[in-house]
Tab-separated table of C-alpha atoms in Angstrom:
chain	number	residue	atom	x	y	z
A	1	MET	CA	138.873	102.019	79.578
A	2	SER	CA	136.951	100.009	76.852
A	3	GLU	CA	133.540	98.658	77.567
A	4	ALA	CA	134.503	95.322	77.205
A	5	LEU	CA	137.778	95.754	79.519
A	6	ALA	CA	134.949	97.430	82.406
A	7	ALA	CA	132.855	94.395	82.331
A	8	THR	CA	135.576	92.316	83.122
A	9	VAL	CA	137.051	94.472	85.888
A	10	SER	CA	135.460	92.525	89.118
A	11	PRO	CA	133.240	94.271	91.097
A	12	ASP	CA	134.690	95.515	94.431
A	13	ASP	CA	134.251	93.462	97.547
A	14	ALA	CA	131.778	95.026	99.781
A	15	ALA	CA	129.207	94.913	96.505
A	16	LEU	CA	130.376	90.897	96.031
A	17	GLU	CA	129.136	90.234	99.717
A	18	ARG	CA	126.287	91.937	99.028
A	19	ARG	CA	125.418	89.645	96.072
A	20	LEU	CA	126.649	86.517	97.929
A	21	ILE	CA	123.937	87.438	100.632
A	22	GLU	CA	121.471	88.459	98.230
A	23	LEU	CA	122.332	84.518	96.745
A	24	THR	CA	122.354	82.337	99.705
A	25	GLN	CA	118.022	83.998	101.232
A	26	GLN	CA	118.013	80.698	100.858
A	27	GLY	CA	120.913	79.223	102.040
A	28	LEU	CA	123.897	77.409	100.147
A	29	PRO	CA	123.138	75.182	97.307
A	30	LEU	CA	122.771	71.570	97.815
A	31	VAL	CA	125.402	70.635	95.005
A	32	PRO	CA	128.517	69.179	95.068
A	33	HIS	CA	130.966	72.800	94.178
A	34	PRO	CA	128.025	74.863	95.651
A	35	TYR	CA	130.725	78.315	95.438
A	36	HIS	CA	131.258	77.707	92.255
A	37	GLN	CA	127.735	77.444	92.008
A	38	LEU	CA	127.454	80.833	93.043
A	39	ALA	CA	130.443	82.150	91.130
A	40	ASP	CA	129.275	81.029	87.764
A	41	ARG	CA	125.953	83.406	88.897
A	42	LEU	CA	127.795	86.240	89.789
A	43	ASP	CA	130.548	85.328	86.873
A	44	VAL	CA	133.244	85.525	89.325
A	45	THR	CA	135.762	82.510	90.206
A	46	ALA	CA	135.244	80.040	92.844
A	47	GLY	CA	138.286	81.544	94.294
A	48	GLU	CA	136.821	84.870	94.633
A	49	VAL	CA	133.630	83.085	96.266
A	50	MET	CA	135.238	81.219	98.782
A	51	GLU	CA	137.751	84.280	99.572
A	52	ALA	CA	134.512	86.654	100.063
A	53	PHE	CA	132.445	83.945	102.900
A	54	ARG	CA	136.235	83.336	104.933
A	55	ARG	CA	136.460	88.087	104.926
A	56	MET	CA	132.476	87.828	105.679
A	57	GLN	CA	133.449	84.961	108.930
A	58	ALA	CA	136.031	87.378	109.748
A	59	SER	CA	134.182	90.223	109.823
A	60	GLY	CA	131.294	88.708	111.679
A	61	VAL	CA	129.169	89.566	108.756
A	62	VAL	CA	128.960	85.706	108.375
A	63	ARG	CA	128.627	84.026	111.891
A	64	ARG	CA	128.758	80.295	110.754
A	65	ILE	CA	127.843	78.650	108.061
A	66	ALA	CA	126.176	75.747	108.964
A	67	ALA	CA	122.986	74.092	108.993
A	68	VAL	CA	119.927	75.212	111.640
A	69	PRO	CA	117.702	72.446	113.238
A	70	ASN	CA	114.645	72.964	114.250
A	71	HIS	CA	114.089	72.493	117.350
A	72	TYR	CA	110.666	72.296	117.668
A	73	ARG	CA	110.225	69.750	115.168
A	74	LEU	CA	113.138	68.118	116.873
A	75	GLY	CA	110.675	67.864	119.792
A	76	PHE	CA	111.505	70.410	121.839
A	77	ARG	CA	108.687	72.212	122.604
A	78	GLY	CA	109.506	74.083	124.968
A	79	ASN	CA	111.087	77.214	124.780
A	80	GLY	CA	111.097	79.536	127.534
A	81	MET	CA	112.271	83.472	127.883
A	82	SER	CA	113.640	83.294	131.351
A	83	VAL	CA	113.905	86.556	132.607
A	84	TRP	CA	116.305	88.474	135.173
A	85	ASP	CA	116.526	91.113	137.486
A	86	ILE	CA	120.267	91.286	138.284
A	87	PRO	CA	121.986	94.582	140.037
A	88	ASP	CA	123.628	96.326	136.875
A	89	GLY	CA	127.323	95.793	138.369
A	90	LEU	CA	127.103	91.871	137.963
A	91	VAL	CA	124.860	91.588	134.492
A	92	ARG	CA	127.740	91.450	132.648
A	93	GLU	CA	129.300	88.322	134.437
A	94	ALA	CA	126.037	86.737	134.980
A	95	GLY	CA	125.286	86.862	131.017
A	96	ARG	CA	128.836	85.170	130.214
A	97	GLU	CA	128.391	82.110	133.411
A	98	ILE	CA	124.737	82.028	131.867
A	99	GLY	CA	126.423	82.151	128.394
A	100	ALA	CA	128.213	78.972	129.153
A	101	LEU	CA	125.831	76.499	129.739
A	102	ASP	CA	124.382	74.212	126.879
A	103	PHE	CA	120.851	74.189	127.155
A	104	VAL	CA	120.916	78.169	126.860
A	105	SER	CA	120.398	79.289	123.105
A	106	HIS	CA	120.830	83.296	123.202
A	107	CYS	CA	121.390	85.598	126.462
A	108	TYR	CA	121.045	89.600	126.286
A	109	ILE	CA	121.264	92.203	128.845
A	110	ARG	CA	118.631	94.861	127.573
A	111	PRO	CA	117.299	97.516	129.143
A	112	ARG	CA	114.564	97.552	132.241
A	113	ALA	CA	111.470	99.365	131.680
A	114	LEU	CA	110.531	100.127	135.657
A	115	PRO	CA	108.047	100.622	137.379
A	116	ASP	CA	106.206	97.779	135.189
A	117	TRP	CA	109.532	96.237	133.567
A	118	PRO	CA	112.466	94.815	136.815
A	119	TYR	CA	114.173	92.774	134.446
A	120	ASN	CA	117.394	93.182	132.285
A	121	LEU	CA	118.877	90.330	131.259
A	122	PHE	CA	117.193	87.870	128.892
A	123	ALA	CA	117.531	84.179	128.701
A	124	MET	CA	116.408	81.844	126.207
A	125	VAL	CA	115.815	78.154	127.916
A	126	HIS	CA	115.410	75.002	125.422
A	127	GLY	CA	113.039	71.830	126.319
A	128	ARG	CA	111.736	69.357	125.735
A	129	ASN	CA	108.439	70.529	127.129
A	130	HIS	CA	107.747	73.184	129.995
A	131	ASP	CA	108.586	71.185	132.968
A	132	ALA	CA	112.244	70.862	131.395
A	133	VAL	CA	112.184	73.991	130.778
A	134	TYR	CA	111.476	74.913	134.592
A	135	ASP	CA	113.914	73.048	135.665
A	136	GLN	CA	116.399	74.374	133.694
A	137	VAL	CA	115.754	77.774	135.439
A	138	ALA	CA	115.955	76.770	138.565
A	139	ARG	CA	119.220	75.835	137.831
A	140	ILE	CA	119.719	79.297	136.475
A	141	ALA	CA	118.620	80.379	139.837
A	142	ASP	CA	120.288	77.857	141.962
A	143	MET	CA	123.268	79.003	139.890
A	144	LEU	CA	123.140	83.353	139.937
A	145	GLY	CA	122.485	82.439	143.821
A	146	GLU	CA	121.953	85.996	145.601
A	147	ARG	CA	122.345	88.407	142.155
A	148	VAL	CA	119.047	87.467	141.678
A	149	GLN	CA	116.129	89.695	142.856
A	150	HIS	CA	113.872	88.619	140.671
A	151	TYR	CA	113.403	87.138	137.945
A	152	ASP	CA	110.668	84.899	135.787
A	153	VAL	CA	109.351	82.701	132.276
A	154	LEU	CA	107.655	83.442	129.708
A	155	PHE	CA	106.522	80.686	127.369
A	156	SER	CA	105.376	81.195	123.635
A	157	THR	CA	102.292	79.799	123.171
A	158	GLU	CA	101.812	81.200	119.448
A	159	VAL	CA	103.302	82.427	116.663
A	160	LEU	CA	101.959	85.594	115.415
A	161	LYS	CA	104.387	86.091	112.683
A	162	LYS	CA	106.806	84.858	110.831
A	163	THR	CA	108.054	86.272	107.997
A	164	GLY	CA	111.448	86.556	108.628
A	165	TYR	CA	114.426	89.722	108.640
A	166	ARG	CA	114.420	92.637	105.948
A	167	SER	CA	118.091	91.934	104.898
A	168	ALA	CA	119.428	95.226	105.664
A	169	ALA	CA	122.195	94.408	102.910
A	170	THR	CA	119.642	94.024	100.408
A	171	LYS	CA	116.647	95.157	101.141
A	172	THR	CA	114.709	91.766	99.981
A	173	GLN	CA	113.334	89.336	102.614
A	174	ARG	CA	115.394	86.941	104.020
A	175	ARG	CA	113.867	84.114	106.228
A	176	GLY	CA	114.749	84.671	110.146
A	177	ASP	CA	117.486	82.765	111.139
A	178	ALA	CA	116.715	82.727	114.944
A	179	GLU	CA	118.844	85.015	115.685
A	180	GLU	CA	116.110	86.600	117.792
B	1	MET	CA	114.611	60.681	122.565
B	2	THR	CA	111.412	61.963	121.496
B	3	ALA	CA	108.970	60.028	119.012
B	4	ALA	CA	110.379	62.607	116.545
B	5	MET	CA	113.565	61.578	116.239
B	6	GLN	CA	113.015	58.140	116.346
B	7	GLU	CA	111.547	58.798	112.795
B	8	LEU	CA	115.607	59.375	112.225
B	9	SER	CA	118.263	56.834	111.317
B	10	ALA	CA	121.277	56.479	112.366
B	11	LEU	CA	123.109	58.489	109.902
B	12	ASP	CA	120.633	61.442	109.687
B	13	ARG	CA	121.067	62.474	113.418
B	14	ALA	CA	125.106	62.797	112.289
B	15	ILE	CA	124.273	64.995	110.026
B	16	ILE	CA	122.502	66.770	112.093
B	17	ASN	CA	125.159	66.744	114.570
B	18	ARG	CA	127.596	67.548	112.662
B	19	LEU	CA	126.512	69.788	110.488
B	20	GLN	CA	125.509	72.280	113.124
B	21	ASP	CA	129.154	72.645	113.546
B	22	GLY	CA	129.323	73.957	110.186
B	23	ILE	CA	129.691	73.361	106.751
B	24	PRO	CA	133.936	74.235	105.767
B	25	VAL	CA	134.204	76.886	102.834
B	26	CYS	CA	136.007	74.966	100.433
B	27	GLU	CA	135.615	73.115	96.764
B	28	ALA	CA	133.819	70.115	97.732
B	29	PRO	CA	132.473	70.892	101.544
B	30	TYR	CA	129.582	67.980	101.218
B	31	ALA	CA	132.497	65.520	100.254
B	32	GLU	CA	134.156	66.409	102.908
B	33	LEU	CA	131.662	66.144	105.447
B	34	ALA	CA	130.182	62.816	104.010
B	35	ALA	CA	133.831	61.127	104.111
B	36	GLU	CA	134.344	62.935	108.312
B	37	LEU	CA	130.869	60.864	108.555
B	38	GLY	CA	131.592	57.767	106.695
B	39	THR	CA	128.745	58.046	103.772
B	40	ASP	CA	129.075	59.799	100.582
B	41	GLU	CA	128.552	63.148	98.881
B	42	THR	CA	125.100	61.944	96.731
B	43	THR	CA	123.745	60.106	100.389
B	44	LEU	CA	124.103	63.385	101.924
B	45	LEU	CA	122.946	65.855	99.430
B	46	GLN	CA	120.203	63.658	99.720
B	47	ARG	CA	119.500	63.822	102.948
B	48	LEU	CA	119.764	67.210	103.395
B	49	GLN	CA	117.486	67.820	100.828
B	50	ALA	CA	114.768	65.478	102.647
B	51	LEU	CA	115.974	66.681	106.205
B	52	LYS	CA	115.417	70.016	104.567
B	53	ALA	CA	111.641	69.381	102.931
B	54	ALA	CA	110.471	67.652	106.045
B	55	GLY	CA	111.452	70.483	108.511
B	56	TYR	CA	113.613	69.394	109.972
B	57	LEU	CA	116.427	71.541	109.204
B	58	SER	CA	114.839	75.448	108.896
B	59	ARG	CA	118.581	76.577	106.610
B	60	ILE	CA	121.482	75.111	105.432
B	61	GLY	CA	123.801	77.842	104.670
B	62	PRO	CA	125.393	81.246	106.100
B	63	MET	CA	123.824	83.235	108.971
B	64	TYR	CA	124.234	86.600	108.744
B	65	ASN	CA	124.564	89.279	111.129
B	66	VAL	CA	122.484	91.527	110.170
B	67	GLU	CA	123.189	94.584	112.478
B	68	ARG	CA	127.214	94.593	110.885
B	69	MET	CA	125.699	95.502	107.564
B	70	GLY	CA	124.300	97.915	109.211
B	71	GLY	CA	120.696	97.119	109.665
B	72	ALA	CA	118.791	96.958	113.245
B	73	PHE	CA	117.060	94.842	114.966
B	74	THR	CA	115.009	95.855	118.119
B	75	LEU	CA	112.748	93.514	120.602
B	76	ALA	CA	109.702	95.278	122.129
B	77	ALA	CA	106.302	94.405	123.691
B	78	LEU	CA	103.252	95.144	124.147
B	79	ARG	CA	100.341	94.577	127.291
B	80	VAL	CA	97.553	94.260	125.459
B	81	PRO	CA	93.653	94.059	127.155
B	82	GLU	CA	92.376	90.775	126.329
B	83	ALA	CA	89.911	91.583	124.877
B	84	ARG	CA	91.792	93.767	122.271
B	85	PHE	CA	94.280	91.027	121.592
B	86	ASP	CA	93.489	89.978	117.670
B	87	GLU	CA	92.745	93.341	116.646
B	88	VAL	CA	96.187	94.405	118.072
B	89	ALA	CA	98.008	92.008	116.225
B	90	ALA	CA	96.459	92.498	113.532
B	91	ILE	CA	97.709	96.374	113.780
B	92	VAL	CA	101.524	95.307	114.848
B	93	ASN	CA	101.719	92.840	112.168
B	94	ALA	CA	101.224	94.698	109.204
B	95	PHE	CA	103.828	96.892	109.575
B	96	PRO	CA	106.827	95.434	107.166
B	97	GLU	CA	108.864	95.795	110.076
B	98	VAL	CA	108.167	93.231	112.290
B	99	ALA	CA	109.641	90.384	111.927
B	100	HIS	CA	108.749	88.425	113.954
B	101	ASN	CA	105.804	88.466	116.752
B	102	TYR	CA	104.587	85.686	119.507
B	103	ARG	CA	101.848	85.787	122.285
B	104	ARG	CA	103.502	84.740	125.293
B	105	ASP	CA	101.909	83.632	128.590
B	106	HIS	CA	102.140	87.031	131.409
B	107	ALA	CA	100.654	90.185	131.095
B	108	PHE	CA	103.743	91.494	128.388
B	109	ASN	CA	101.955	89.382	125.956
B	110	MET	CA	102.846	90.230	122.943
B	111	TRP	CA	106.407	90.737	121.689
B	112	PHE	CA	107.320	91.308	118.374
B	113	VAL	CA	111.213	91.582	116.855
B	114	ILE	CA	111.856	94.723	114.842
B	115	ALA	CA	113.781	94.822	111.914
B	116	VAL	CA	115.325	97.522	109.438
B	117	ALA	CA	117.374	98.893	107.452
B	118	ASP	CA	118.574	102.320	109.191
B	119	ALA	CA	118.729	102.482	112.503
B	120	ALA	CA	117.409	105.258	112.492
B	121	ASP	CA	113.667	104.090	111.809
B	122	ILE	CA	113.288	101.697	115.232
B	123	ALA	CA	112.395	104.884	116.894
B	124	ARG	CA	109.589	105.393	114.006
B	125	VAL	CA	107.904	102.770	114.157
B	126	LEU	CA	108.100	102.574	117.583
B	127	SER	CA	105.970	105.639	117.904
B	128	ARG	CA	104.228	104.408	114.818
B	129	ILE	CA	102.955	101.216	116.536
B	130	LYS	CA	102.040	103.222	119.456
B	131	ALA	CA	100.473	105.536	117.539
B	132	ALA	CA	97.804	102.881	115.658
B	133	THR	CA	97.239	100.652	119.427
B	134	GLY	CA	96.851	103.445	121.767
B	135	LEU	CA	99.507	101.321	123.855
B	136	GLU	CA	102.267	101.730	125.482
B	137	VAL	CA	104.743	100.167	122.969
B	138	TYR	CA	108.295	98.957	125.612
B	139	ASN	CA	111.563	98.576	123.562
B	140	PHE	CA	114.204	96.042	124.844
B	141	PRO	CA	116.872	97.170	122.614
B	142	LYS	CA	120.024	94.614	122.890
B	143	GLN	CA	122.755	96.605	124.886
B	144	GLU	CA	124.981	93.565	124.532
B	145	GLU	CA	124.775	90.108	123.714
B	146	PHE	CA	127.009	87.133	124.946
B	147	TYR	CA	125.838	85.188	121.759
B	148	LEU	CA	125.871	81.046	122.419
B	149	ARG	CA	126.010	78.182	120.014
B	150	LEU	CA	122.980	75.601	121.580
B	151	LYS	CA	123.242	72.531	119.932
B	152	PHE	CA	120.576	70.747	119.543
B	153	ASP	CA	122.170	66.798	119.726
B	154	VAL	CA	119.882	64.186	118.446
């Protein structure tokens, strides 16, 4: 194969995905044809770029393409990490039930650290202020009923560091996107 | 309705609400969204620039799941004696693998996310933080996620 031909061979899917991840660290271009602009930068077709994004959405590499509001800026000043001690056999159903609530952004099962830390279910609860968050947490407690042995809410009082995640695919700095 | 939201026009609020649901993968995604919102592409792009510049939107674009790309996260916590808090925060923050670090009002008063390219690096970073701070590092890796789409209706 001549060099000229080699240069026109489209990169394989994974390589294109990695380059798109790198190019969209700061987001999707705010231009009429954003996927075309990315395609021009990478010397591929817009169709290939759109196909790559559909593929990444299907594989879960891209959770979604969307706008992410800054909840703090929008007045949601109370953000509490609620933590729950639920019997192991019931924790998954509890997680699913909490997941159906509209004021919880993330819900995770995590290991306990006994005896210091008995909680195995974490749910981030958002409200306009601390009182609103306490109200939501009380609703969760009511819903879970006797399955809850102990619970607590930890409010963040200071951001000590927020530099975002290092993109594992590109080893470059990526802005945090509130996924944790 | 908060004070911050009162500063937003009805169109701005409609944009924030609609675009949380997703941006389509198509030739002219903003034109498509504008038509839905009863505005035009140019206006929508202008408003998105402004909402991002003013900090109402922290990101517009693909949300990547780093774990699907071979990376790994964990959430870890420390119980820091109040007198040492600032010193320990400086030690923890100096680790490039520490992406976010928050003070929380609890005996477990420092909570941080470690993000690494290779899952095997998590244990190494945790033990280095333990050595550097002299404190027990509690590791709370995610065992299962109930991924939710919190939607802020504004």
